[in-house]
Short mmCIF file of C-alpha atoms in Angstrom, two decimals:
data_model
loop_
_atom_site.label_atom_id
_atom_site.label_comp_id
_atom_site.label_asym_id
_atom_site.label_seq_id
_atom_site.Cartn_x
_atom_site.Cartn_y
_atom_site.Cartn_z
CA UNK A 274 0.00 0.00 0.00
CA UNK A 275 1.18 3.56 -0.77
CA UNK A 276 2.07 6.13 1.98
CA UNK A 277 0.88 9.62 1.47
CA UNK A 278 4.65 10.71 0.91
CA UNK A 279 4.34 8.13 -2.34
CA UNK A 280 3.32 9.99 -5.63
CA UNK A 281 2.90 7.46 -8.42
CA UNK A 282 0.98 8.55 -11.11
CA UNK A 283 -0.79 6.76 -13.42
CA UNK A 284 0.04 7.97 -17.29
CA UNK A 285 -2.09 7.05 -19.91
CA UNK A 286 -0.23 7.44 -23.29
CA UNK A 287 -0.40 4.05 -23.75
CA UNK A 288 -3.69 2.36 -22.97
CA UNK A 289 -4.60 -1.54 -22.84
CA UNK A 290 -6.71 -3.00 -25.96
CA UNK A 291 -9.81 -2.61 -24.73
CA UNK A 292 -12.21 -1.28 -21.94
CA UNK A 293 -12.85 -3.91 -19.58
CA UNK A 294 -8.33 -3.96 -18.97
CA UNK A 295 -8.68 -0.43 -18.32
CA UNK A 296 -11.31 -0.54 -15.91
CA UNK A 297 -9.14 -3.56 -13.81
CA UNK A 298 -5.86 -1.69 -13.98
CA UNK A 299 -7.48 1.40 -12.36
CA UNK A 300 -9.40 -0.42 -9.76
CA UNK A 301 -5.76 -2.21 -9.11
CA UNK A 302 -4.23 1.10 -8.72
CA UNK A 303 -6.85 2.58 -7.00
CA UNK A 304 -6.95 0.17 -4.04
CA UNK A 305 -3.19 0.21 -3.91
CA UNK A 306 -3.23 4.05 -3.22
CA UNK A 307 -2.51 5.59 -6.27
CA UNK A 308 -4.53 9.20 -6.13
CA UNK A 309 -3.56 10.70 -10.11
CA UNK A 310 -4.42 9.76 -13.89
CA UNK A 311 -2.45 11.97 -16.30
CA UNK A 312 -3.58 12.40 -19.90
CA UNK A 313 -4.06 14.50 -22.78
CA UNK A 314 -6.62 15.26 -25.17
CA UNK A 315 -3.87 13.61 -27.70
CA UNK A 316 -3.48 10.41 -26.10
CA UNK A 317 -4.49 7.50 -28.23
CA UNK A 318 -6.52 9.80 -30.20
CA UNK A 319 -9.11 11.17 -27.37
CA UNK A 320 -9.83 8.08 -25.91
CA UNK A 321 -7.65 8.31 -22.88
CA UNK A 322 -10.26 10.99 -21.67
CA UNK A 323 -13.07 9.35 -22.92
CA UNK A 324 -12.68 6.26 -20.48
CA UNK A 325 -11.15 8.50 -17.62
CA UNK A 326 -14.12 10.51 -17.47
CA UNK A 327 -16.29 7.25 -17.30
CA UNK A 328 -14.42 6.05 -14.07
CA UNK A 329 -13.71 8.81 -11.99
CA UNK A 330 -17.44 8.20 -10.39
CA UNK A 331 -16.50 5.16 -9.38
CA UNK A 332 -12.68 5.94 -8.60
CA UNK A 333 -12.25 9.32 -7.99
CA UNK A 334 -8.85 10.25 -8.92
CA UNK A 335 -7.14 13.06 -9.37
CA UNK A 336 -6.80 14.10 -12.88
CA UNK A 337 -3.85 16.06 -15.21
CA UNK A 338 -4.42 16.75 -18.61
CA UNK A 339 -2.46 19.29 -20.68
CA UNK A 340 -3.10 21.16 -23.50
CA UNK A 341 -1.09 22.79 -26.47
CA UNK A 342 0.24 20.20 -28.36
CA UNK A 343 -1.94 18.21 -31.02
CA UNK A 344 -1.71 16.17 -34.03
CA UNK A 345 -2.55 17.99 -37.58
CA UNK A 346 -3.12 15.39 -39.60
CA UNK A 347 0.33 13.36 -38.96
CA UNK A 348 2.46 16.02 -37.98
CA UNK A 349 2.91 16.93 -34.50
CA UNK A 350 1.75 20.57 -33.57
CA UNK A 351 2.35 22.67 -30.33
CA UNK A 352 0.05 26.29 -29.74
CA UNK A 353 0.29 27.93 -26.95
CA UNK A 354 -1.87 31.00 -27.41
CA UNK A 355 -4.67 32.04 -25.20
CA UNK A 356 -7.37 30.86 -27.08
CA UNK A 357 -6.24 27.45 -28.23
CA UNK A 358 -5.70 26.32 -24.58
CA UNK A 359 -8.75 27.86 -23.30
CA UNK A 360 -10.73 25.77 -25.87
CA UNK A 361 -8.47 22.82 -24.90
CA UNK A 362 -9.15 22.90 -21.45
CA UNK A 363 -13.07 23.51 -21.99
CA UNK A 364 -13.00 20.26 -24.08
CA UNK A 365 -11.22 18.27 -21.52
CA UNK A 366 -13.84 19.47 -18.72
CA UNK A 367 -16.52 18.41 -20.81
CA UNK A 368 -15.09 15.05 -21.98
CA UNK A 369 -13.56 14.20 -18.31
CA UNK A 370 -17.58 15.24 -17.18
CA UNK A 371 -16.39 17.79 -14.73
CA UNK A 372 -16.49 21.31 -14.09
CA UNK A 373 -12.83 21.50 -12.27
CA UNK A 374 -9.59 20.20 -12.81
CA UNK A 375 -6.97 19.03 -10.26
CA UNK A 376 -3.96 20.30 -12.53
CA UNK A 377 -3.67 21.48 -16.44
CA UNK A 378 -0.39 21.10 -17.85
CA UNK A 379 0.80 23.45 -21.07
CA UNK A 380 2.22 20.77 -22.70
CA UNK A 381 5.73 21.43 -24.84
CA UNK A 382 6.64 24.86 -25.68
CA UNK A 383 7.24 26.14 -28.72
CA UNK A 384 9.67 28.42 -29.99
CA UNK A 385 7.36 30.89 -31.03
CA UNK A 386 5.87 31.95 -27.75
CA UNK A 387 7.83 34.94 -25.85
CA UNK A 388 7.55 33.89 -22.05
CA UNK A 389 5.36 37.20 -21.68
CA UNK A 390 2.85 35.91 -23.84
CA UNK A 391 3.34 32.34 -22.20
CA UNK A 392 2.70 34.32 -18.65
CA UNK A 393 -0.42 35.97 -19.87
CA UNK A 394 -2.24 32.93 -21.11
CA UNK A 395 -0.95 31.21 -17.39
CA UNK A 396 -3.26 34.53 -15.59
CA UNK A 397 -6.12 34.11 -17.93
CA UNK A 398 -6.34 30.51 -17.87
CA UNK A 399 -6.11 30.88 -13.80
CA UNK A 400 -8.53 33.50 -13.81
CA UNK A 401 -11.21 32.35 -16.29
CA UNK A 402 -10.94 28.49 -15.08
CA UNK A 403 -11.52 26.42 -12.02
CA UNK A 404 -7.96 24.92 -11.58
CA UNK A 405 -6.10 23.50 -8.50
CA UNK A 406 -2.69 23.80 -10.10
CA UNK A 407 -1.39 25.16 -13.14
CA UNK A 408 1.98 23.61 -14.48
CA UNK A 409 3.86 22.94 -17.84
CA UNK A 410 5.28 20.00 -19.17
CA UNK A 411 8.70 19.85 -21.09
CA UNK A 412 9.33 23.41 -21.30
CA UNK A 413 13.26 24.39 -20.68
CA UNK A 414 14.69 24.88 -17.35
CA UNK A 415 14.64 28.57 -18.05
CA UNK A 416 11.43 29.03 -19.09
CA UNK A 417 9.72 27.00 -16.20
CA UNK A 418 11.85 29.11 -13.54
CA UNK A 419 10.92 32.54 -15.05
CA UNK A 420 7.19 31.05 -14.44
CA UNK A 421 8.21 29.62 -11.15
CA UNK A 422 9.51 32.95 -10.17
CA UNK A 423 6.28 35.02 -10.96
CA UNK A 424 4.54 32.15 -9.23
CA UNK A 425 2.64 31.23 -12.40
CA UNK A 426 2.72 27.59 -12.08
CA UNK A 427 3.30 24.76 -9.11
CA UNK A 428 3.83 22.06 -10.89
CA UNK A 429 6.55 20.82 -13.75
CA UNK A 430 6.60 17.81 -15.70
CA UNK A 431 9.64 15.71 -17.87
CA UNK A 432 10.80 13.07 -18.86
CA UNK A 433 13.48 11.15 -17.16
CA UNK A 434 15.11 8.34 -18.78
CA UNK A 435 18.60 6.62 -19.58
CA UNK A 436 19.73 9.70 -22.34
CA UNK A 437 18.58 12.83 -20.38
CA UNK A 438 19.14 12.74 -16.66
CA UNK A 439 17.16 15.69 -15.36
CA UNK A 440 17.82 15.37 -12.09
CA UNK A 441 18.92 18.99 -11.39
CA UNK A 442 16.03 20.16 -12.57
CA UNK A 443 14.66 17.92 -9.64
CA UNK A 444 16.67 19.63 -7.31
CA UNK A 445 15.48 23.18 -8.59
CA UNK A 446 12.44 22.48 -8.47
CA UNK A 447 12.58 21.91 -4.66
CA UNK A 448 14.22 26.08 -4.69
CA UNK A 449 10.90 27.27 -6.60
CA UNK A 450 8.65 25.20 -4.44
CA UNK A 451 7.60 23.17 -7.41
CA UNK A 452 6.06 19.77 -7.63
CA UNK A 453 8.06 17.99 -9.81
CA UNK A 454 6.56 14.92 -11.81
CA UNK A 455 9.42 13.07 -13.99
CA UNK A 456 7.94 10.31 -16.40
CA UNK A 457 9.94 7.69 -18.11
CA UNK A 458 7.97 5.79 -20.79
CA UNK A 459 7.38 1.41 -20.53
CA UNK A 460 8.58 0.05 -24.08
CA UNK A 461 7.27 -3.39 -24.59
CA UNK A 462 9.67 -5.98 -22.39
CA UNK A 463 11.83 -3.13 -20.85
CA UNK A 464 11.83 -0.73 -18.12
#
């Protein structure tokens, strides 16, 4: 069983073939303690909400989603502007069947988005939305302190695996009082 100090979250990029698997890995994970689901409108094509927002009745996690980046036909896109989020999280509220989420995550940053703009769109999604934490997800150490700093966000979010060792932006985190949430992705047979 999981202690309260324990934060295990359960991702969703990947989900099992079908329904029924889903529904028996979350009860699992849900008895064992685990409190978070994190998705995104873009995982496995809109069905990772889709069967989240069927389940949190029964199990009520805690649920992250981001918004920003999205497929265009098979290209991968990222848009961070004010009004592509906002409709992003409004579509995640409605397909998670809730009216608040525990944390939104701008997810990737793109080169074309000044940090002022980025901070804007951070106090307009705050104001306009009913949010527990705001937080971005693979954005450069830079760009997440500068946020950090004008107390924009409280949460961060990367990946941590065998070719980039973030763990100093672990550390930093802890300076900013940040929540940090590393992922490292399951490929079939390894770790």
């Amino acid at each position: 069983m999981l202690t309260k100090k324990d934060r295990l979250v359960y991702g969703t990029y990947k989900l099992p073939s079908n329904y029924d698997d889903f529904l028996s890995i979350v009860g699992n994970l849900f008895s064992s303690g685990v409190e978070w689901i994190d998705t995104a409108p873009m995982y496995n094509k809109g069905l990772s909400e889709k069967w989240i927002g069927k389940i949190t009745k029964k199990f009520p996690f805690k649920v992250a989603t981001k918004g920003g980046k999205f497929y265009s036909g098979n290209k991968l896109k990222v848009s961070l502007n004010y009004s592509f989020l906002s409709n992003s999280f409004e579509n995640s509220l409605n397909i998670l069947s809730t009216d608040k989420l525990d944390a939104f995550f701008v997810h990737n940053y793109d080169n074309s988005t000044t940090k002022e703009e980025l901070a804007s769109t951070l106090e307009k999604l705050r104001s306009n939305y009913s949010v527990n934490k705001l937080g971005v997800s693979n954005f450069p150490p830079k760009l997440w302190q500068f946020l950090a700093k004008e107390r924009l966000i409280e949460i961060i979010q990367f990946e941590n695996n065998d070719i980039c060792d973030n763990s100093k932006q672990v550390i930093d985190s802890k300076k900013f009082n940040l929540e940090c949430w590393t992922y490292r992705l399951f490929r079939k047979g390894k770790r």
